[in-house]
Amino acid sequence: MTNNKLLVVVLLWCSSIGLVLCSRSNENHLQDFVSKDNFLSYLDSNNNNNNNNNHHHGGVVKQTSSSPLNLTVPLTLIQGADSTGAVCLDGTLPGYHFHPGFGSGANSWLLHLEGGGWCHNVRDCVFRKTTRRGSSLYMEKMLVFSGILSDKPQENPDFYNWNRVKLRYCDGASFAGEGQNEAGQLIFRGQRIWAAGIQELMDKGMKNADQALLSGCSAGGLASILHCDQFGAFFPSTTRVKCLSDAGFFLDATDVAGGHTLREFYEGVVTLQGVQKNLPTTCTSEMDPTSVISSFSECFFPQNLVANIKTPMFLLNAAYDVWQIHQSLMASSADPKGFWRACRDNKQNCNSTQIQYLQDFRNQMLDALEKFSMSNKNGLFINSCFAHCQSERQDTWFADDSPRFGNKRVAEAVGDWYFDREAIKTIDCPYPCDKSCHDLVFNHVVSEITITQSVSESQSTRLNFACYCSVFNQQSPWMTSSTSHAQKH
């Protein structure tokens, strides 16, 4: 990006929030927002080739090669959504990508909720509205549908011929906010976007579905938990309706400094965006009505929600979720001197004490899932990988070398559970026993990302990137995904 364009972005960011002076400290805030945005850009990429060919200024990825067989689906804006107040952070129309079903799947529907973090204060949300996560102006006009959204039976055996939809995420509160901030010119309407998306799809034929699955990744995975019972209520009892949350089980865990980074962050999201009024009443009804509003953030944590969800739910999660390691457990704010940075970026750099800390996090996750797992209607696939979002990426969803438990890959586990072919309650042994993982390793001084796609190390895809944050002389935590090729233990 040129310096002139950078100046425009900085001025927009400062003027939108009403700052009197755009100081050096504000530059530092912008650096932080850009770094987090780029981090998300790779975690929530749809597949190994990264379909985001026209990223916004926060992180541009140029695809060096593309298979002509990839299914690309255009963006559709929800016309008239603004009449109900269902708009993105900046007031633009929300959107979705839709590929119609065919054959035996013509009357089955899969709605996938996009992820991409949250914004918890005015500055954060003002920056977000200059990205695809806060404005449809910056959304990709075409997306590759891969993994659970693929239209090929060899890539997506159970859902390939369903009506498949990806609802874009542009509110910053997991489709659950309701409010506004005049000073920042921010509109928080996540819940209305959810409702407008549902209405649009019902009108397209989803109301007649024989089968329906609500899924989502990361913040979208949390949204699938928050909205699961709402989704189920839209259909008659004769419709098979279930929900899948991928990498959405965010824990209220203690960080390396002994604090609760994510709890404080969620308190900001819930309070700023008016989320509390849209949280599941099975949780909020247990809150003390005389307590401060931030206490409702407890009901934004899945560990306090999943056991009470009535609609069948499947939780797909890495036991060592890399987003939580980076942004919650070992966040820079909790580790200002960088003692944990090498471990955070690559598990191979962790000492025995740090590994034990990660094992304790895994144990906390399993304890939080105990009641949920007791229900026969629910399913689990908790593998011991350092990953995040395994349903959207083809290499982790269904490929020859995909992560697996026994002989069952993620797609097979989800399909067996959805169609009641088999009860799936898979909990992997602790790291380092699983040799099938596609673990994510983060490098701070790289100029490209290498994602190994097959057993052969020579068969890989290289993605060149450009990022204007380098103007500030700050290196972002670019990612390298590597596959362990040893045989499954």
CSV table of N, CA, C and O in Angstrom, one decimal, residues 103-200:
chain,number,residue,atom,x,y,z
A,103,GLY,N,-29.8,-33.0,-6.8
A,103,GLY,CA,-30.0,-34.5,-6.6
A,103,GLY,C,-30.7,-34.7,-5.3
A,103,GLY,O,-31.6,-34.1,-4.9
A,104,SER,N,-30.1,-35.7,-4.6
A,104,SER,CA,-30.7,-36.1,-3.3
A,104,SER,C,-30.6,-35.1,-2.2
A,104,SER,O,-31.3,-35.1,-1.2
A,105,GLY,N,-29.7,-34.1,-2.4
A,105,GLY,CA,-29.5,-33.0,-1.4
A,105,GLY,C,-30.3,-31.7,-1.7
A,105,GLY,O,-30.1,-30.7,-1.0
A,106,ALA,N,-31.2,-31.7,-2.7
A,106,ALA,CA,-31.9,-30.5,-3.1
A,106,ALA,C,-32.7,-29.9,-2.1
A,106,ALA,O,-33.0,-28.7,-2.1
A,107,ASN,N,-33.1,-30.7,-1.1
A,107,ASN,CA,-34.0,-30.2,0.0
A,107,ASN,C,-33.3,-30.3,1.3
A,107,ASN,O,-34.0,-30.3,2.4
A,108,SER,N,-32.0,-30.3,1.3
A,108,SER,CA,-31.2,-30.2,2.5
A,108,SER,C,-30.4,-28.9,2.6
A,108,SER,O,-29.9,-28.5,1.5
A,109,TRP,N,-30.2,-28.3,3.7
A,109,TRP,CA,-29.6,-27.0,3.8
A,109,TRP,C,-28.5,-27.0,4.9
A,109,TRP,O,-28.6,-27.5,6.0
A,110,LEU,N,-27.3,-26.4,4.5
A,110,LEU,CA,-26.2,-26.2,5.5
A,110,LEU,C,-25.9,-24.7,5.5
A,110,LEU,O,-25.6,-24.1,4.5
A,111,LEU,N,-26.1,-24.1,6.7
A,111,LEU,CA,-25.8,-22.7,6.9
A,111,LEU,C,-24.5,-22.6,7.7
A,111,LEU,O,-24.5,-23.0,8.8
A,112,HIS,N,-23.5,-22.0,7.1
A,112,HIS,CA,-22.2,-21.9,7.8
A,112,HIS,C,-22.0,-20.4,8.1
A,112,HIS,O,-22.0,-19.5,7.3
A,113,LEU,N,-21.7,-20.2,9.4
A,113,LEU,CA,-21.5,-18.8,9.9
A,113,LEU,C,-20.0,-18.5,9.9
A,113,LEU,O,-19.2,-19.2,10.5
A,114,GLU,N,-19.6,-17.4,9.2
A,114,GLU,CA,-18.2,-17.0,9.1
A,114,GLU,C,-17.7,-16.6,10.4
A,114,GLU,O,-18.4,-16.0,11.3
A,115,GLY,N,-16.4,-16.8,10.7
A,115,GLY,CA,-15.8,-16.3,11.9
A,115,GLY,C,-14.9,-15.1,11.6
A,115,GLY,O,-14.8,-14.6,10.5
A,116,GLY,N,-14.2,-14.7,12.6
A,116,GLY,CA,-13.2,-13.6,12.4
A,116,GLY,C,-13.1,-12.7,13.7
A,116,GLY,O,-13.1,-11.5,13.5
A,117,GLY,N,-13.1,-13.3,14.9
A,117,GLY,CA,-12.8,-12.5,16.1
A,117,GLY,C,-14.0,-11.6,16.5
A,117,GLY,O,-15.1,-11.8,16.0
A,118,TRP,N,-13.7,-10.7,17.3
A,118,TRP,CA,-14.7,-9.7,17.9
A,118,TRP,C,-14.0,-8.4,18.0
A,118,TRP,O,-12.8,-8.3,18.0
A,119,CYS,N,-14.8,-7.4,18.3
A,119,CYS,CA,-14.3,-6.1,18.7
A,119,CYS,C,-14.9,-5.7,20.0
A,119,CYS,O,-16.1,-5.8,20.2
A,120,HIS,N,-14.1,-5.2,20.9
A,120,HIS,CA,-14.5,-5.0,22.3
A,120,HIS,C,-14.5,-3.6,22.8
A,120,HIS,O,-14.9,-3.3,23.9
A,121,ASN,N,-14.0,-2.7,22.0
A,121,ASN,CA,-14.0,-1.3,22.4
A,121,ASN,C,-14.2,-0.4,21.1
A,121,ASN,O,-14.2,-1.0,20.0
A,122,VAL,N,-14.5,0.8,21.3
A,122,VAL,CA,-14.8,1.7,20.2
A,122,VAL,C,-13.7,1.7,19.1
A,122,VAL,O,-13.9,1.6,17.9
A,123,ARG,N,-12.4,1.9,19.6
A,123,ARG,CA,-11.3,2.0,18.7
A,123,ARG,C,-11.2,0.7,17.8
A,123,ARG,O,-11.0,0.7,16.6
A,124,ASP,N,-11.3,-0.4,18.5
A,124,ASP,CA,-11.3,-1.7,17.8
A,124,ASP,C,-12.3,-1.9,16.8
A,124,ASP,O,-12.1,-2.3,15.6
A,125,CYS,N,-13.6,-1.5,17.1
A,125,CYS,CA,-14.7,-1.6,16.2
A,125,CYS,C,-14.6,-0.6,15.0
A,125,CYS,O,-15.0,-0.9,13.9
A,126,VAL,N,-14.1,0.6,15.3
A,126,VAL,CA,-13.9,1.6,14.3
A,126,VAL,C,-12.9,1.1,13.2
A,126,VAL,O,-13.1,1.2,12.0
A,127,PHE,N,-11.8,0.5,13.7
A,127,PHE,CA,-10.9,-0.1,12.8
A,127,PHE,C,-11.5,-1.3,12.0
A,127,PHE,O,-11.4,-1.4,10.8
A,128,ARG,N,-12.3,-2.1,12.7
A,128,ARG,CA,-12.9,-3.2,12.1
A,128,ARG,C,-13.9,-2.8,10.9
A,128,ARG,O,-14.0,-3.6,9.9
A,129,LYS,N,-14.5,-1.7,11.0
A,129,LYS,CA,-15.4,-1.3,10.0
A,129,LYS,C,-14.7,-0.8,8.7
A,129,LYS,O,-15.3,-0.6,7.7
A,130,THR,N,-13.4,-0.8,8.7
A,130,THR,CA,-12.6,-0.5,7.5
A,130,THR,C,-12.1,-1.8,6.9
A,130,THR,O,-11.1,-1.8,6.1
A,131,THR,N,-12.6,-3.0,7.4
A,131,THR,CA,-12.2,-4.3,6.9
A,131,THR,C,-13.4,-5.1,6.5
A,131,THR,O,-14.6,-4.7,6.7
A,132,ARG,N,-13.2,-6.2,5.9
A,132,ARG,CA,-14.3,-7.1,5.5
A,132,ARG,C,-15.1,-7.6,6.7
A,132,ARG,O,-16.2,-8.2,6.5
A,133,ARG,N,-14.5,-7.5,7.9
A,133,ARG,CA,-15.2,-8.0,9.1
A,133,ARG,C,-16.1,-7.0,9.7
A,133,ARG,O,-16.7,-7.2,10.7
A,134,GLY,N,-16.2,-5.8,9.0
A,134,GLY,CA,-17.1,-4.8,9.5
A,134,GLY,C,-17.9,-4.0,8.5
A,134,GLY,O,-18.7,-3.1,8.8
A,135,SER,N,-17.6,-4.4,7.2
A,135,SER,CA,-18.3,-3.7,6.1
A,135,SER,C,-18.3,-4.6,4.9
A,135,SER,O,-17.3,-5.2,4.5
A,136,SER,N,-19.4,-4.6,4.2
A,136,SER,CA,-19.5,-5.4,3.0
A,136,SER,C,-18.8,-4.7,1.8
A,136,SER,O,-18.6,-5.4,0.8
A,137,LEU,N,-18.4,-3.5,2.0
A,137,LEU,CA,-17.6,-2.8,1.0
A,137,LEU,C,-16.3,-3.5,0.7
A,137,LEU,O,-15.7,-3.5,-0.4
A,138,TYR,N,-15.7,-4.2,1.8
A,138,TYR,CA,-14.4,-4.8,1.7
A,138,TYR,C,-14.5,-6.3,1.5
A,138,TYR,O,-13.5,-7.0,1.5
A,139,MET,N,-15.8,-6.9,1.5
A,139,MET,CA,-15.9,-8.3,1.4
A,139,MET,C,-15.5,-8.8,0.0
A,139,MET,O,-15.7,-8.1,-1.0
A,140,GLU,N,-14.9,-10.0,0.0
A,140,GLU,CA,-14.6,-10.7,-1.3
A,140,GLU,C,-15.8,-10.9,-2.1
A,140,GLU,O,-16.8,-11.3,-1.6
A,141,LYS,N,-15.7,-10.6,-3.4
A,141,LYS,CA,-16.9,-10.7,-4.3
A,141,LYS,C,-17.1,-12.2,-4.6
A,141,LYS,O,-18.2,-12.6,-5.0
A,142,MET,N,-16.0,-13.0,-4.5
A,142,MET,CA,-16.1,-14.4,-4.8
A,142,MET,C,-15.4,-15.2,-3.7
A,142,MET,O,-14.3,-14.7,-3.3
A,143,LEU,N,-15.9,-16.3,-3.3
A,143,LEU,CA,-15.3,-17.1,-2.3
A,143,LEU,C,-15.2,-18.6,-2.8
A,143,LEU,O,-16.1,-19.1,-3.5
A,144,VAL,N,-14.1,-19.2,-2.5
A,144,VAL,CA,-13.9,-20.7,-2.8
A,144,VAL,C,-14.7,-21.4,-1.7
A,144,VAL,O,-14.5,-21.2,-0.5
A,145,PHE,N,-15.5,-22.4,-2.2
A,145,PHE,CA,-16.2,-23.2,-1.2
A,145,PHE,C,-15.4,-24.6,-1.2
A,145,PHE,O,-15.4,-25.3,-2.1
A,146,SER,N,-14.8,-24.8,0.0
A,146,SER,CA,-14.1,-26.0,0.2
A,146,SER,C,-14.4,-26.7,1.5
A,146,SER,O,-15.2,-26.1,2.3
A,147,GLY,N,-13.9,-27.8,1.8
A,147,GLY,CA,-14.2,-28.5,3.1
A,147,GLY,C,-15.6,-28.8,3.2
A,147,GLY,O,-16.2,-29.4,2.3
A,148,ILE,N,-16.3,-28.4,4.2
A,148,ILE,CA,-17.7,-28.7,4.5
A,148,ILE,C,-18.6,-28.0,3.5
A,148,ILE,O,-19.8,-28.4,3.4
A,149,LEU,N,-18.1,-27.0,2.7
A,149,LEU,CA,-18.8,-26.3,1.7
A,149,LEU,C,-18.6,-26.8,0.3
A,149,LEU,O,-19.2,-26.3,-0.7
A,150,SER,N,-17.7,-27.8,0.1
A,150,SER,CA,-17.3,-28.3,-1.2
A,150,SER,C,-18.5,-29.0,-1.9
A,150,SER,O,-19.4,-29.5,-1.2
A,151,ASP,N,-18.5,-28.9,-3.2
A,151,ASP,CA,-19.6,-29.6,-4.0
A,151,ASP,C,-19.1,-30.9,-4.6
A,151,ASP,O,-19.8,-31.4,-5.5
A,152,LYS,N,-18.0,-31.4,-4.1
A,152,LYS,CA,-17.5,-32.6,-4.6
A,152,LYS,C,-17.5,-33.8,-3.6
A,152,LYS,O,-17.1,-33.6,-2.5
A,153,PRO,N,-18.1,-34.9,-4.0
A,153,PRO,CA,-18.3,-36.0,-3.0
A,153,PRO,C,-16.9,-36.5,-2.5
A,153,PRO,O,-16.8,-37.0,-1.4
A,154,GLN,N,-15.9,-36.4,-3.3
A,154,GLN,CA,-14.6,-36.9,-2.9
A,154,GLN,C,-13.9,-35.9,-1.9
A,154,GLN,O,-12.9,-36.2,-1.2
A,155,GLU,N,-14.5,-34.7,-1.7
A,155,GLU,CA,-14.0,-33.8,-0.7
A,155,GLU,C,-15.0,-33.5,0.4
A,155,GLU,O,-14.6,-33.1,1.5
A,156,ASN,N,-16.2,-33.9,0.2
A,156,ASN,CA,-17.3,-33.6,1.2
A,156,ASN,C,-18.4,-34.6,1.1
A,156,ASN,O,-19.5,-34.3,0.6
A,157,PRO,N,-18.1,-35.8,1.5
A,157,PRO,CA,-18.9,-37.0,1.2
A,157,PRO,C,-20.4,-36.9,1.6
A,157,PRO,O,-21.3,-37.4,0.9
A,158,ASP,N,-20.7,-36.2,2.7
A,158,ASP,CA,-22.1,-36.2,3.2
A,158,ASP,C,-22.9,-35.0,2.8
A,158,ASP,O,-24.1,-35.0,2.9
A,159,PHE,N,-22.2,-33.9,2.5
A,159,PHE,CA,-23.0,-32.6,2.4
A,159,PHE,C,-22.7,-31.9,1.0
A,159,PHE,O,-23.1,-30.8,0.8
A,160,TYR,N,-22.0,-32.6,0.1
A,160,TYR,CA,-21.6,-32.0,-1.1
A,160,TYR,C,-22.7,-31.5,-2.0
A,160,TYR,O,-22.6,-30.5,-2.7
A,161,ASN,N,-23.9,-32.2,-1.9
A,161,ASN,CA,-25.0,-31.8,-2.8
A,161,ASN,C,-26.1,-31.1,-2.1
A,161,ASN,O,-27.2,-30.9,-2.6
A,162,TRP,N,-25.8,-30.6,-0.9
A,162,TRP,CA,-26.8,-29.8,-0.2
A,162,TRP,C,-26.8,-28.4,-0.7
A,162,TRP,O,-25.9,-27.9,-1.3
A,163,ASN,N,-27.8,-27.6,-0.3
A,163,ASN,CA,-27.8,-26.2,-0.4
A,163,ASN,C,-26.8,-25.7,0.6
A,163,ASN,O,-27.0,-25.9,1.8
A,164,ARG,N,-25.8,-25.1,0.2
A,164,ARG,CA,-24.7,-24.6,1.1
A,164,ARG,C,-24.6,-23.1,1.1
A,164,ARG,O,-24.5,-22.5,0.0
A,165,VAL,N,-24.6,-22.5,2.3
A,165,VAL,CA,-24.6,-21.1,2.4
A,165,VAL,C,-23.5,-20.7,3.4
A,165,VAL,O,-23.3,-21.3,4.5
A,166,LYS,N,-22.8,-19.6,3.1
A,166,LYS,CA,-21.9,-19.0,4.0
A,166,LYS,C,-22.4,-17.6,4.3
A,166,LYS,O,-22.4,-16.7,3.4
A,167,LEU,N,-22.8,-17.3,5.6
A,167,LEU,CA,-23.3,-16.0,6.0
A,167,LEU,C,-22.1,-15.2,6.5
A,167,LEU,O,-21.4,-15.6,7.4
A,168,ARG,N,-21.9,-14.1,5.8
A,168,ARG,CA,-20.7,-13.2,6.1
A,168,ARG,C,-20.8,-12.6,7.5
A,168,ARG,O,-21.9,-12.2,7.9
A,169,TYR,N,-19.7,-12.3,8.1
A,169,TYR,CA,-19.6,-11.8,9.5
A,169,TYR,C,-19.1,-10.4,9.5
A,169,TYR,O,-18.0,-10.2,9.1
A,170,CYS,N,-20.0,-9.5,9.8
A,170,CYS,CA,-19.6,-8.1,9.8
A,170,CYS,C,-20.1,-7.2,10.9
A,170,CYS,O,-20.2,-6.0,10.8
A,171,ASP,N,-20.3,-7.9,12.1
A,171,ASP,CA,-20.8,-7.2,13.3
A,171,ASP,C,-19.8,-7.2,14.4
A,171,ASP,O,-19.7,-6.2,15.2
A,172,GLY,N,-19.0,-8.2,14.6
A,172,GLY,CA,-18.0,-8.2,15.7
A,172,GLY,C,-18.5,-8.7,17.0
A,172,GLY,O,-17.8,-8.5,18.0
A,173,ALA,N,-19.6,-9.4,17.0
A,173,ALA,CA,-20.1,-10.0,18.3
A,173,ALA,C,-20.8,-11.3,18.1
A,173,ALA,O,-21.8,-11.6,18.7
A,174,SER,N,-20.3,-12.1,17.1
A,174,SER,CA,-20.9,-13.4,16.9
A,174,SER,C,-22.4,-13.4,16.5
A,174,SER,O,-23.1,-14.2,17.1
A,175,PHE,N,-22.8,-12.4,15.7
A,175,PHE,CA,-24.1,-12.3,15.2
A,175,PHE,C,-25.1,-12.1,16.4
A,175,PHE,O,-26.2,-12.6,16.4
A,176,ALA,N,-24.7,-11.4,17.5
A,176,ALA,CA,-25.5,-11.3,18.7
A,176,ALA,C,-25.7,-9.9,19.2
A,176,ALA,O,-26.4,-9.7,20.2
A,177,GLY,N,-25.1,-8.9,18.6
A,177,GLY,CA,-25.2,-7.5,19.1
A,177,GLY,C,-26.5,-6.8,18.8
A,177,GLY,O,-27.2,-7.1,17.9
A,178,GLU,N,-26.8,-5.8,19.6
A,178,GLU,CA,-27.9,-4.9,19.4
A,178,GLU,C,-27.7,-3.6,20.1
A,178,GLU,O,-27.8,-3.5,21.3
A,179,GLY,N,-27.3,-2.6,19.3
A,179,GLY,CA,-27.1,-1.3,19.9
A,179,GLY,C,-26.3,-0.4,18.9
A,179,GLY,O,-26.3,-0.7,17.7
A,180,GLN,N,-25.7,0.7,19.4
A,180,GLN,CA,-25.0,1.6,18.5
A,180,GLN,C,-24.1,2.5,19.4
A,180,GLN,O,-24.3,2.6,20.6
A,181,ASN,N,-23.1,3.1,18.7
A,181,ASN,CA,-22.2,4.0,19.4
A,181,ASN,C,-22.1,5.2,18.4
A,181,ASN,O,-21.5,5.1,17.4
A,182,GLU,N,-22.7,6.3,18.8
A,182,GLU,CA,-22.7,7.5,18.0
A,182,GLU,C,-21.4,8.1,17.8
A,182,GLU,O,-21.0,8.6,16.7
A,183,ALA,N,-20.6,8.2,18.9
A,183,ALA,CA,-19.2,8.8,18.8
A,183,ALA,C,-18.4,8.1,17.7
A,183,ALA,O,-17.6,8.8,17.0
A,184,GLY,N,-18.4,6.8,17.7
A,184,GLY,CA,-17.6,6.1,16.7
A,184,GLY,C,-18.4,5.8,15.4
A,184,GLY,O,-17.8,5.1,14.5
A,185,GLN,N,-19.6,6.3,15.3
A,185,GLN,CA,-20.5,6.0,14.1
A,185,GLN,C,-20.5,4.5,13.9
A,185,GLN,O,-20.3,4.0,12.7
A,186,LEU,N,-20.8,3.7,14.9
A,186,LEU,CA,-20.9,2.3,14.9
A,186,LEU,C,-22.3,1.8,15.1
A,186,LEU,O,-23.0,2.3,15.9
A,187,ILE,N,-22.7,0.8,14.3
A,187,ILE,CA,-24.0,0.2,14.4
A,187,ILE,C,-23.8,-1.3,14.7
A,187,ILE,O,-23.2,-2.0,14.0
A,188,PHE,N,-24.3,-1.7,15.9
A,188,PHE,CA,-24.2,-3.1,16.3
A,188,PHE,C,-25.5,-3.8,16.1
A,188,PHE,O,-26.4,-3.7,16.9
A,189,ARG,N,-25.5,-4.6,15.0
A,189,ARG,CA,-26.8,-5.2,14.7
A,189,ARG,C,-26.6,-6.7,14.3
A,189,ARG,O,-27.2,-7.2,13.4
A,190,GLY,N,-25.7,-7.4,15.0
A,190,GLY,CA,-25.5,-8.8,14.7
A,190,GLY,C,-26.7,-9.7,14.7
A,190,GLY,O,-26.9,-10.5,13.9
A,191,GLN,N,-27.5,-9.5,15.8
A,191,GLN,CA,-28.7,-10.3,15.9
A,191,GLN,C,-29.7,-10.1,14.7
A,191,GLN,O,-30.3,-11.0,14.2
A,192,ARG,N,-29.8,-8.9,14.3
A,192,ARG,CA,-30.7,-8.6,13.2
A,192,ARG,C,-30.1,-9.1,11.9
A,192,ARG,O,-30.9,-9.5,11.0
A,193,ILE,N,-28.8,-9.1,11.7
A,193,ILE,CA,-28.2,-9.7,10.5
A,193,ILE,C,-28.5,-11.2,10.5
A,193,ILE,O,-28.8,-11.8,9.5
A,194,TRP,N,-28.4,-11.9,11.7
A,194,TRP,CA,-28.7,-13.3,11.8
A,194,TRP,C,-30.2,-13.5,11.3
A,194,TRP,O,-30.5,-14.4,10.5
A,195,ALA,N,-31.1,-12.7,11.8
A,195,ALA,CA,-32.5,-12.8,11.5
A,195,ALA,C,-32.8,-12.5,10.0
A,195,ALA,O,-33.6,-13.2,9.4
A,196,ALA,N,-32.1,-11.5,9.5
A,196,ALA,CA,-32.3,-11.2,8.1
A,196,ALA,C,-31.8,-12.3,7.2
A,196,ALA,O,-32.4,-12.6,6.1
A,197,GLY,N,-30.6,-12.9,7.6
A,197,GLY,CA,-30.1,-14.0,6.8
A,197,GLY,C,-31.0,-15.2,6.8
A,197,GLY,O,-31.2,-15.8,5.8
A,198,ILE,N,-31.6,-15.5,8.0
A,198,ILE,CA,-32.5,-16.6,8.1
A,198,ILE,C,-33.7,-16.4,7.2
A,198,ILE,O,-34.2,-17.3,6.5
A,199,GLN,N,-34.3,-15.2,7.3
A,199,GLN,CA,-35.5,-14.9,6.5
A,199,GLN,C,-35.2,-15.0,5.0
A,199,GLN,O,-36.0,-15.5,4.2
A,200,GLU,N,-34.0,-14.5,4.6
A,200,GLU,CA,-33.6,-14.6,3.2
A,200,GLU,C,-33.6,-16.0,2.7
A,200,GLU,O,-34.0,-16.4,1.6
